[in-house]
mmCIF file of C-alpha atoms and ligand atoms in Angstrom:
data_model
loop_
_atom_site.group_PDB
_atom_site.id
_atom_site.type_symbol
_atom_site.label_atom_id
_atom_site.label_comp_id
_atom_site.label_asym_id
_atom_site.label_seq_id
_atom_site.Cartn_x
_atom_site.Cartn_y
_atom_site.Cartn_z
ATOM 1 C CA MET A 26 54.541 56.478 66.870
ATOM 2 C CA ALA A 27 53.777 58.409 63.669
ATOM 3 C CA SER A 28 56.252 56.269 61.796
ATOM 4 C CA HIS A 29 54.582 53.118 63.246
ATOM 5 C CA ARG A 30 51.074 54.269 62.084
ATOM 6 C CA PHE A 31 52.395 55.070 58.646
ATOM 7 C CA SER A 32 54.116 51.743 58.283
ATOM 8 C CA SER A 33 50.947 49.821 59.425
ATOM 9 C CA VAL A 34 48.770 51.551 56.742
ATOM 10 C CA SER A 35 51.295 50.952 54.026
ATOM 11 C CA GLU A 36 51.408 47.251 55.088
ATOM 12 C CA GLU A 37 47.564 46.860 54.939
ATOM 13 C CA GLU A 38 46.927 48.390 51.495
ATOM 14 C CA PRO A 39 48.485 45.674 49.351
ATOM 15 C CA CYS A 40 46.638 43.193 51.532
ATOM 16 C CA CYS A 41 43.191 44.919 50.849
ATOM 17 C CA ASP A 42 43.955 45.157 47.137
ATOM 18 C CA ILE A 43 44.592 41.437 46.881
ATOM 19 C CA SER A 44 41.362 40.506 48.650
ATOM 20 C CA ARG A 45 39.278 42.752 46.333
ATOM 21 C CA LYS A 46 40.889 41.192 43.298
ATOM 22 C CA THR A 47 40.352 37.783 44.760
ATOM 23 C CA LYS A 48 36.673 38.587 45.347
ATOM 24 C CA ILE A 49 36.267 39.715 41.730
ATOM 25 C CA CYS A 50 38.059 36.612 40.537
ATOM 26 C CA LEU A 51 35.836 34.419 42.684
ATOM 27 C CA CYS A 52 32.712 36.155 41.387
ATOM 28 C CA VAL A 53 33.778 35.655 37.769
ATOM 29 C CA PHE A 54 34.712 32.051 38.505
ATOM 30 C CA PHE A 55 31.362 31.201 40.127
ATOM 31 C CA GLY A 56 29.514 33.109 37.436
ATOM 32 C CA LEU A 57 31.194 31.016 34.780
ATOM 33 C CA LEU A 58 30.591 27.861 36.800
ATOM 34 C CA ILE A 59 26.843 28.605 36.906
ATOM 35 C CA VAL A 60 26.830 29.195 33.168
ATOM 36 C CA VAL A 61 28.627 25.899 32.569
ATOM 37 C CA VAL A 62 26.620 23.821 35.051
ATOM 38 C CA ILE A 63 23.132 25.229 34.308
ATOM 39 C CA ALA A 64 23.006 27.115 31.041
ATOM 40 C CA VAL A 65 24.961 24.645 28.897
ATOM 41 C CA PRO A 66 22.837 21.546 29.698
ATOM 42 C CA VAL A 67 19.619 23.601 29.383
ATOM 43 C CA GLY A 68 20.872 24.948 26.066
ATOM 44 C CA ILE A 69 21.663 21.434 24.862
ATOM 45 C CA LEU A 70 18.201 20.203 25.872
ATOM 46 C CA MET A 71 16.457 23.144 24.236
ATOM 47 C CA TRP A 72 18.507 23.063 21.029
ATOM 48 C CA PRO A 73 16.304 21.844 18.163
ATOM 49 C CA ARG A 74 17.301 18.277 17.414
ATOM 50 C CA PRO A 75 17.396 17.192 13.777
ATOM 51 C CA HIS A 76 14.348 15.180 12.723
ATOM 52 C CA LYS A 77 14.734 11.487 12.022
ATOM 53 C CA GLU A 78 15.221 10.641 8.381
ATOM 54 C CA TRP A 79 12.603 8.546 6.598
ATOM 55 C CA LYS A 80 12.246 7.126 3.120
ATOM 56 C CA GLY A 81 9.006 8.937 2.211
ATOM 57 C CA GLU A 82 8.369 12.517 1.165
ATOM 58 C CA GLY A 83 8.091 15.028 4.017
ATOM 59 C CA THR A 84 5.133 17.142 5.150
ATOM 60 C CA THR A 85 3.616 19.216 2.334
ATOM 61 C CA ALA A 86 4.930 22.812 2.474
ATOM 62 C CA HIS A 87 2.361 25.177 4.068
ATOM 63 C CA PHE A 88 0.426 22.137 5.330
ATOM 64 C CA TYR A 89 -1.476 24.025 8.037
ATOM 65 C CA GLU A 90 -2.399 26.947 5.789
ATOM 66 C CA ILE A 91 -3.674 24.575 3.072
ATOM 67 C CA LEU A 92 -5.698 22.652 5.647
ATOM 68 C CA MET A 93 -7.289 25.841 6.986
ATOM 69 C CA GLY A 94 -7.963 27.250 3.517
ATOM 70 C CA ARG A 95 -9.650 24.026 2.442
ATOM 71 C CA CYS A 96 -11.734 23.871 5.605
ATOM 72 C CA TYR A 97 -13.123 27.382 5.019
ATOM 73 C CA THR A 98 -13.560 26.770 1.276
ATOM 74 C CA TYR A 99 -15.519 23.578 1.922
ATOM 75 C CA THR A 100 -17.734 24.909 4.705
ATOM 76 C CA GLN A 101 -18.397 28.336 3.157
ATOM 77 C CA ILE A 102 -18.411 27.643 -0.596
ATOM 78 C CA VAL A 103 -18.480 23.960 -1.567
ATOM 79 C CA ARG A 104 -21.092 22.687 0.930
ATOM 80 C CA PRO A 105 -22.457 25.589 2.997
ATOM 81 C CA GLU A 106 -25.477 23.392 3.801
ATOM 82 C CA LEU A 107 -23.210 21.375 6.136
ATOM 83 C CA GLY A 108 -23.741 24.066 8.779
ATOM 84 C CA HIS A 109 -21.247 25.465 11.259
ATOM 85 C CA LYS A 110 -17.913 23.699 11.651
ATOM 86 C CA ASP A 111 -15.146 25.286 13.711
ATOM 87 C CA CYS A 112 -12.179 25.267 11.313
ATOM 88 C CA GLN A 113 -9.760 26.597 13.955
ATOM 89 C CA LYS A 114 -10.627 23.720 16.301
ATOM 90 C CA ILE A 115 -10.525 21.220 13.416
ATOM 91 C CA GLY A 116 -7.053 22.415 12.369
ATOM 92 C CA LYS A 117 -5.751 22.132 15.961
ATOM 93 C CA ALA A 118 -7.260 18.657 16.377
ATOM 94 C CA PHE A 119 -5.642 17.569 13.100
ATOM 95 C CA THR A 120 -2.131 18.716 14.026
ATOM 96 C CA SER A 121 -2.477 17.525 17.666
ATOM 97 C CA ALA A 122 -3.090 14.027 16.280
ATOM 98 C CA PHE A 123 0.509 13.761 15.080
ATOM 99 C CA LEU A 124 2.731 16.599 16.405
ATOM 100 C CA SER A 125 5.322 15.706 19.096
ATOM 101 C CA LYS A 126 4.557 12.008 18.495
ATOM 102 C CA ASP A 127 6.477 9.104 17.044
ATOM 103 C CA PRO A 128 5.260 9.037 13.395
ATOM 104 C CA CYS A 129 5.526 5.231 13.389
ATOM 105 C CA SER A 130 3.213 4.692 16.403
ATOM 106 C CA SER A 131 0.140 6.518 15.185
ATOM 107 C CA THR A 132 -3.243 5.159 16.376
ATOM 108 C CA GLU A 133 -6.905 5.522 15.545
ATOM 109 C CA GLN A 134 -7.347 7.171 18.993
ATOM 110 C CA ASP A 135 -4.953 9.969 17.958
ATOM 111 C CA TYR A 136 -7.482 11.018 15.318
ATOM 112 C CA GLU A 137 -10.590 10.557 17.515
ATOM 113 C CA PRO A 138 -11.005 14.269 18.472
ATOM 114 C CA LEU A 139 -10.646 15.220 14.794
ATOM 115 C CA MET A 140 -13.231 12.627 13.780
ATOM 116 C CA GLU A 141 -15.704 13.967 16.334
ATOM 117 C CA LEU A 142 -15.382 17.520 15.027
ATOM 118 C CA THR A 143 -15.912 16.521 11.386
ATOM 119 C CA ASN A 144 -18.815 14.079 11.420
ATOM 120 C CA GLN A 145 -20.950 14.429 8.319
ATOM 121 C CA ALA A 146 -23.932 12.449 7.111
ATOM 122 C CA VAL A 147 -23.844 11.163 3.531
ATOM 123 C CA PRO A 148 -27.386 10.411 2.228
ATOM 124 C CA CYS A 149 -28.272 6.738 1.660
ATOM 125 C CA ASN A 150 -27.512 5.426 -1.877
ATOM 126 C CA LYS A 151 -24.993 8.245 -2.477
ATOM 127 C CA THR A 152 -21.688 6.783 -1.247
ATOM 128 C CA LEU A 153 -19.063 6.130 -3.908
ATOM 129 C CA PHE A 154 -15.925 4.140 -3.125
ATOM 130 C CA TRP A 155 -13.018 3.778 -5.515
ATOM 131 C CA SER A 156 -9.766 1.857 -5.800
ATOM 132 C CA LYS A 157 -6.965 2.645 -8.261
ATOM 133 C CA SER A 158 -9.454 4.868 -10.040
ATOM 134 C CA SER A 159 -9.230 8.096 -8.071
ATOM 135 C CA GLN A 160 -9.347 10.479 -11.048
ATOM 136 C CA LEU A 161 -12.322 8.845 -12.729
ATOM 137 C CA ALA A 162 -14.372 8.534 -9.534
ATOM 138 C CA HIS A 163 -13.784 12.194 -8.726
ATOM 139 C CA ASP A 164 -14.546 13.296 -12.290
ATOM 140 C CA TYR A 165 -17.861 11.511 -11.850
ATOM 141 C CA THR A 166 -18.854 13.063 -8.507
ATOM 142 C CA ARG A 167 -17.864 16.454 -9.894
ATOM 143 C CA VAL A 168 -20.746 16.207 -12.323
ATOM 144 C CA ARG A 169 -23.025 14.035 -10.146
ATOM 145 C CA GLN A 170 -22.925 16.485 -7.260
ATOM 146 C CA ASN A 171 -25.244 14.455 -5.067
ATOM 147 C CA MET A 172 -22.822 11.513 -4.904
ATOM 148 C CA PHE A 173 -19.951 11.502 -2.430
ATOM 149 C CA THR A 174 -16.497 10.010 -2.444
ATOM 150 C CA LEU A 175 -14.562 10.415 0.791
ATOM 151 C CA GLU A 176 -12.839 13.451 -0.756
ATOM 152 C CA ASP A 177 -16.264 15.035 -1.235
ATOM 153 C CA THR A 178 -16.710 15.071 2.542
ATOM 154 C CA LEU A 179 -15.026 17.729 4.686
ATOM 155 C CA LEU A 180 -12.196 15.664 6.138
ATOM 156 C CA GLY A 181 -11.311 13.901 2.882
ATOM 157 C CA TYR A 182 -11.449 17.235 1.053
ATOM 158 C CA MET A 183 -9.040 18.807 3.556
ATOM 159 C CA ALA A 184 -6.474 16.000 3.519
ATOM 160 C CA ASP A 185 -6.596 14.941 -0.141
ATOM 161 C CA GLY A 186 -3.135 14.833 -1.719
ATOM 162 C CA LEU A 187 -1.317 16.143 1.380
ATOM 163 C CA ARG A 188 1.421 14.479 3.425
ATOM 164 C CA TRP A 189 2.232 15.069 7.069
ATOM 165 C CA CYS A 190 4.211 13.773 10.032
ATOM 166 C CA GLY A 191 5.767 14.970 13.268
ATOM 167 C CA ASP A 192 8.509 13.699 15.541
ATOM 168 C CA SER A 193 8.552 12.634 19.205
ATOM 169 C CA GLY A 194 11.583 14.877 19.867
ATOM 170 C CA SER A 195 10.160 18.060 18.395
ATOM 171 C CA SER A 196 6.962 20.083 18.280
ATOM 172 C CA ASP A 197 7.466 20.902 14.578
ATOM 173 C CA MET A 198 6.274 19.106 11.466
ATOM 174 C CA ASN A 199 8.923 17.177 9.594
ATOM 175 C CA TYR A 200 9.099 18.825 6.177
ATOM 176 C CA LYS A 201 12.145 16.795 5.104
ATOM 177 C CA SER A 202 10.830 13.229 5.221
ATOM 178 C CA CYS A 203 7.987 11.077 6.583
ATOM 179 C CA PRO A 204 7.746 7.302 7.045
ATOM 180 C CA ASN A 205 6.754 5.242 4.036
ATOM 181 C CA TRP A 206 4.264 2.414 4.426
ATOM 182 C CA ARG A 207 6.528 -0.175 2.790
ATOM 183 C CA GLU A 208 10.070 0.807 3.791
ATOM 184 C CA ASP A 209 9.558 2.401 7.226
ATOM 185 C CA CYS A 210 6.414 1.398 9.110
ATOM 186 C CA SER A 211 2.735 0.614 8.519
ATOM 187 C CA ASN A 212 1.370 2.570 11.516
ATOM 188 C CA ASN A 213 2.537 5.910 10.167
ATOM 189 C CA SER A 214 0.471 9.041 10.811
ATOM 190 C CA PHE A 215 -0.563 9.300 7.175
ATOM 191 C CA SER A 216 -1.704 5.692 6.548
ATOM 192 C CA VAL A 217 -3.444 5.451 9.936
ATOM 193 C CA PHE A 218 -5.398 8.602 9.045
ATOM 194 C CA TRP A 219 -6.678 7.150 5.732
ATOM 195 C CA ASN A 220 -7.510 3.830 7.400
ATOM 196 C CA THR A 221 -9.422 5.622 10.160
ATOM 197 C CA VAL A 222 -11.442 7.972 7.935
ATOM 198 C CA SER A 223 -12.101 5.236 5.342
ATOM 199 C CA LYS A 224 -13.404 2.988 8.109
ATOM 200 C CA ARG A 225 -15.840 5.662 9.309
ATOM 201 C CA PHE A 226 -16.910 6.461 5.738
ATOM 202 C CA ALA A 227 -17.823 2.786 5.183
ATOM 203 C CA GLU A 228 -19.502 2.368 8.588
ATOM 204 C CA ASP A 229 -21.722 5.378 7.840
ATOM 205 C CA ALA A 230 -22.781 4.190 4.346
ATOM 206 C CA CYS A 231 -26.337 2.993 3.756
ATOM 207 C CA GLY A 232 -28.683 1.754 1.012
ATOM 208 C CA VAL A 233 -27.032 0.824 -2.288
ATOM 209 C CA VAL A 234 -23.344 1.751 -2.233
ATOM 210 C CA HIS A 235 -21.122 2.043 -5.313
ATOM 211 C CA VAL A 236 -17.503 1.457 -6.185
ATOM 212 C CA VAL A 237 -15.482 2.427 -9.270
ATOM 213 C CA LEU A 238 -12.783 -0.183 -9.952
ATOM 214 C CA ASN A 239 -9.987 -0.110 -12.486
ATOM 215 C CA GLY A 240 -10.498 -2.830 -15.112
ATOM 216 C CA SER A 241 -7.232 -1.991 -16.850
ATOM 217 C CA ILE A 242 -5.046 -3.503 -14.114
ATOM 218 C CA SER A 243 -4.623 -7.190 -13.343
ATOM 219 C CA ASN A 244 -6.572 -7.170 -10.049
ATOM 220 C CA PRO A 245 -9.431 -4.654 -10.174
ATOM 221 C CA PHE A 246 -10.272 -5.775 -6.640
ATOM 222 C CA ASP A 247 -7.116 -5.722 -4.521
ATOM 223 C CA GLU A 248 -7.487 -7.216 -1.039
ATOM 224 C CA ARG A 249 -4.539 -5.139 0.214
ATOM 225 C CA SER A 250 -6.037 -1.802 -0.879
ATOM 226 C CA THR A 251 -7.935 0.479 1.522
ATOM 227 C CA PHE A 252 -11.130 -0.469 -0.259
ATOM 228 C CA GLY A 253 -10.379 -4.223 -0.013
ATOM 229 C CA ARG A 254 -8.895 -4.213 3.517
ATOM 230 C CA VAL A 255 -10.904 -1.546 5.315
ATOM 231 C CA GLU A 256 -14.056 -0.392 3.531
ATOM 232 C CA VAL A 257 -15.531 -3.716 2.408
ATOM 233 C CA PHE A 258 -15.198 -5.097 5.949
ATOM 234 C CA ASN A 259 -16.721 -2.055 7.614
ATOM 235 C CA LEU A 260 -19.933 -1.883 5.588
ATOM 236 C CA ARG A 261 -22.878 -2.583 7.908
ATOM 237 C CA PRO A 262 -25.020 -5.411 6.452
ATOM 238 C CA GLU A 263 -28.040 -4.186 8.434
ATOM 239 C CA LYS A 264 -28.100 -0.916 6.462
ATOM 240 C CA VAL A 265 -26.186 -1.613 3.242
ATOM 241 C CA HIS A 266 -28.468 -3.546 0.875
ATOM 242 C CA ARG A 267 -26.142 -3.939 -2.072
ATOM 243 C CA LEU A 268 -22.726 -3.027 -3.412
ATOM 244 C CA GLN A 269 -22.790 -1.962 -7.061
ATOM 245 C CA ALA A 270 -19.379 -2.235 -8.751
ATOM 246 C CA TRP A 271 -18.533 -0.353 -11.934
ATOM 247 C CA VAL A 272 -15.423 -1.806 -13.518
ATOM 248 C CA MET A 273 -14.006 0.743 -15.931
ATOM 249 C CA HIS A 274 -11.445 0.129 -18.688
ATOM 250 C CA ASP A 275 -9.200 2.909 -19.936
ATOM 251 C CA ILE A 276 -10.204 4.112 -23.378
ATOM 252 C CA GLY A 277 -8.395 1.924 -25.873
ATOM 253 C CA SER A 278 -7.401 -0.811 -23.405
ATOM 254 C CA ALA A 279 -8.321 -4.363 -24.327
ATOM 255 C CA GLY A 280 -10.634 -6.703 -22.426
ATOM 256 C CA SER A 281 -14.138 -6.165 -21.161
ATOM 257 C CA ASP A 282 -14.822 -9.118 -18.929
ATOM 258 C CA SER A 283 -13.515 -7.748 -15.646
ATOM 259 C CA CYS A 284 -16.772 -8.417 -13.820
ATOM 260 C CA SER A 285 -16.148 -12.128 -14.331
ATOM 261 C CA SER A 286 -12.448 -11.966 -13.360
ATOM 262 C CA SER A 287 -11.197 -13.931 -10.376
ATOM 263 C CA SER A 288 -10.461 -10.843 -8.275
ATOM 264 C CA ILE A 289 -14.066 -9.638 -8.638
ATOM 265 C CA ASN A 290 -15.203 -13.131 -7.639
ATOM 266 C CA VAL A 291 -13.236 -12.724 -4.425
ATOM 267 C CA LEU A 292 -15.134 -9.479 -3.723
ATOM 268 C CA LYS A 293 -18.428 -11.209 -4.488
ATOM 269 C CA TRP A 294 -17.553 -14.032 -2.118
ATOM 270 C CA ILE A 295 -16.516 -11.674 0.742
ATOM 271 C CA LEU A 296 -19.813 -9.786 0.402
ATOM 272 C CA LYS A 297 -21.830 -12.993 0.304
ATOM 273 C CA GLU A 298 -20.197 -14.053 3.568
ATOM 274 C CA ARG A 299 -21.171 -10.664 4.993
ATOM 275 C CA SER A 300 -24.794 -10.938 3.755
ATOM 276 C CA ILE A 301 -24.502 -7.985 1.376
ATOM 277 C CA ALA A 302 -25.814 -8.361 -2.192
ATOM 278 C CA PHE A 303 -23.462 -7.601 -5.077
ATOM 279 C CA SER A 304 -23.870 -6.498 -8.676
ATOM 280 C CA CYS A 305 -21.251 -5.586 -11.245
ATOM 281 C CA GLU A 306 -21.255 -3.703 -14.549
ATOM 282 C CA ASN A 307 -18.388 -3.249 -16.996
ATOM 283 C CA ASN A 308 -17.860 0.220 -18.442
ATOM 284 C CA TYR A 309 -20.877 1.901 -16.813
ATOM 285 C CA GLY A 310 -22.340 4.276 -19.434
ATOM 286 C CA PRO A 311 -22.317 7.650 -17.614
ATOM 287 C CA ILE A 312 -18.683 7.211 -16.523
ATOM 288 C CA ARG A 313 -17.764 5.961 -20.010
ATOM 289 C CA LEU A 314 -19.164 9.232 -21.369
ATOM 290 C CA LEU A 315 -16.792 11.158 -19.104
ATOM 291 C CA GLN A 316 -13.857 9.113 -20.417
ATOM 292 C CA CYS A 317 -14.996 9.917 -23.934
ATOM 293 C CA VAL A 318 -15.160 13.634 -23.208
ATOM 294 C CA LYS A 319 -11.409 13.366 -22.695
ATOM 295 C CA ASN A 320 -10.894 11.133 -25.770
ATOM 296 C CA PRO A 321 -13.523 12.311 -28.280
ATOM 297 C CA GLU A 322 -11.637 11.047 -31.329
ATOM 298 C CA HIS A 323 -11.219 7.469 -30.163
ATOM 299 C CA PRO A 324 -13.170 4.848 -32.235
ATOM 300 C CA SER A 325 -14.773 3.388 -29.093
ATOM 301 C CA CYS A 326 -16.245 6.842 -28.425
ATOM 302 C CA ARG A 327 -18.151 7.021 -31.751
ATOM 303 C CA PHE A 328 -21.701 6.454 -30.619
HETATM 304 O O1 LIG B 430 -6.202 1.896 -1.324
HETATM 305 P P1 LIG B 430 -7.374 2.318 -2.145
HETATM 306 O O2 LIG B 430 -6.996 3.025 -3.441
HETATM 307 O O3 LIG B 430 -8.339 1.236 -2.459
HETATM 308 O O4 LIG B 430 -8.164 3.469 -1.338
HETATM 309 C C1 LIG B 430 -9.286 4.061 -1.860
HETATM 310 C C2 LIG B 430 -10.495 3.947 -0.940
HETATM 311 C C3 LIG B 430 -11.572 4.920 -1.398
HETATM 312 O O5 LIG B 430 -12.810 4.256 -1.540
HETATM 313 C C4 LIG B 430 -11.587 6.033 -0.362
HETATM 314 O O6 LIG B 430 -12.837 6.057 0.339
HETATM 315 O O7 LIG B 430 -10.133 4.330 0.378
HETATM 316 C C5 LIG B 430 -10.477 5.691 0.668
HETATM 317 N N1 LIG B 430 -9.209 6.507 0.510
HETATM 318 C C6 LIG B 430 -9.241 7.846 0.188
HETATM 319 O O8 LIG B 430 -10.275 8.480 0.138
HETATM 320 C C7 LIG B 430 -7.990 8.468 -0.148
HETATM 321 N N2 LIG B 430 -7.675 9.689 -0.595
HETATM 322 C C8 LIG B 430 -6.376 9.709 -0.833
HETATM 323 C C9 LIG B 430 -8.011 5.868 0.647
HETATM 324 N N3 LIG B 430 -6.856 6.430 0.339
HETATM 325 C C10 LIG B 430 -6.833 7.727 -0.070
HETATM 326 N N4 LIG B 430 -5.856 8.519 -0.518
HETATM 327 C C11 LIG B 430 -4.480 8.145 -0.793
HETATM 328 O O9 LIG B 430 -4.547 7.238 -1.907
HETATM 329 C C12 LIG B 430 -3.767 7.393 0.319
HETATM 330 O O10 LIG B 430 -2.427 7.774 0.239
HETATM 331 C C13 LIG B 430 -3.846 5.950 -0.060
HETATM 332 O O11 LIG B 430 -2.722 5.212 0.309
HETATM 333 C C14 LIG B 430 -3.990 5.962 -1.576
HETATM 334 C C15 LIG B 430 -4.915 4.831 -1.933
HETATM 335 O O12 LIG B 430 -5.234 4.834 -3.268
HETATM 336 P P2 LIG B 430 -5.626 3.491 -4.039
HETATM 337 O O13 LIG B 430 -4.582 2.426 -3.815
HETATM 338 O O14 LIG B 430 -5.913 3.853 -5.462
#
């Protein structure tokens, strides 16, 4: 009997050992299976995908910080009279307009919340447009502080000279490349922004409005420029009485008849059709003086 009991125990032990090992093996197996079936696909989905490559320069480094810094500088120092603007909200609305979105399918609606947070009245007779004459126009408003280019308003001031874009497959900005207007797509986040804010800037203008044009290039008025495509067509004839053009030649460049050139005639004609009066002056004195400050020795600057 004793020998029978002994032999039955010794027969069971190897059997129990095997089943414990088997259980451990099964646990490890199912554990691994869960990792493979769940964790790997989740990991793949969550893994940051490389941004698409575009032909244009990528988002400006420290874009958000620059935007915020400029917003506070403008509202606290440059134009404190503008009153309270919520820079945190403005910054969020700016980035929400393009982050996690296809940078080639940007729309005016994307920028609508940003536009609402940054509305700003420019006094009548004080709007200054420019085309291919950015430096000169801004030199002028720097000294004529009561005149405004778009970059002298909050939103233009914040965005001036920056580049930005996002990607539909990522919540980050693309710092490597952004779509170019010519080579990639026209509805890119950057161009749509300038079209949208330029449109509002023109719609809001009133009284006599001004434009600085570059008389040293073949077409001082370019119908494909933002000024020629967007701003001229969004002036409101019921409140804009006249457009005054100042066609400026670089110091030392030949020719002084730009106001009678064919491209300026096109501008005149478009405005006539829109019932807005037009006047034009070559080398407007006060702006000429600014050019001369930079070129005091030039013969044309000897008054
Ligand atoms: O295409 P443009 O000039 O005629 O645009 C200038 C015109 C101005 O009157 C502004 O109100 O349109 C507005 N505007 C800007 O304020 C602006 N700041 C920076 C348009 N574009 C602006 N930028 C960038 O310069 C933007 O990248 C755009 O494509 C250029 C346009 O410059 P431009 O051809 O000399």
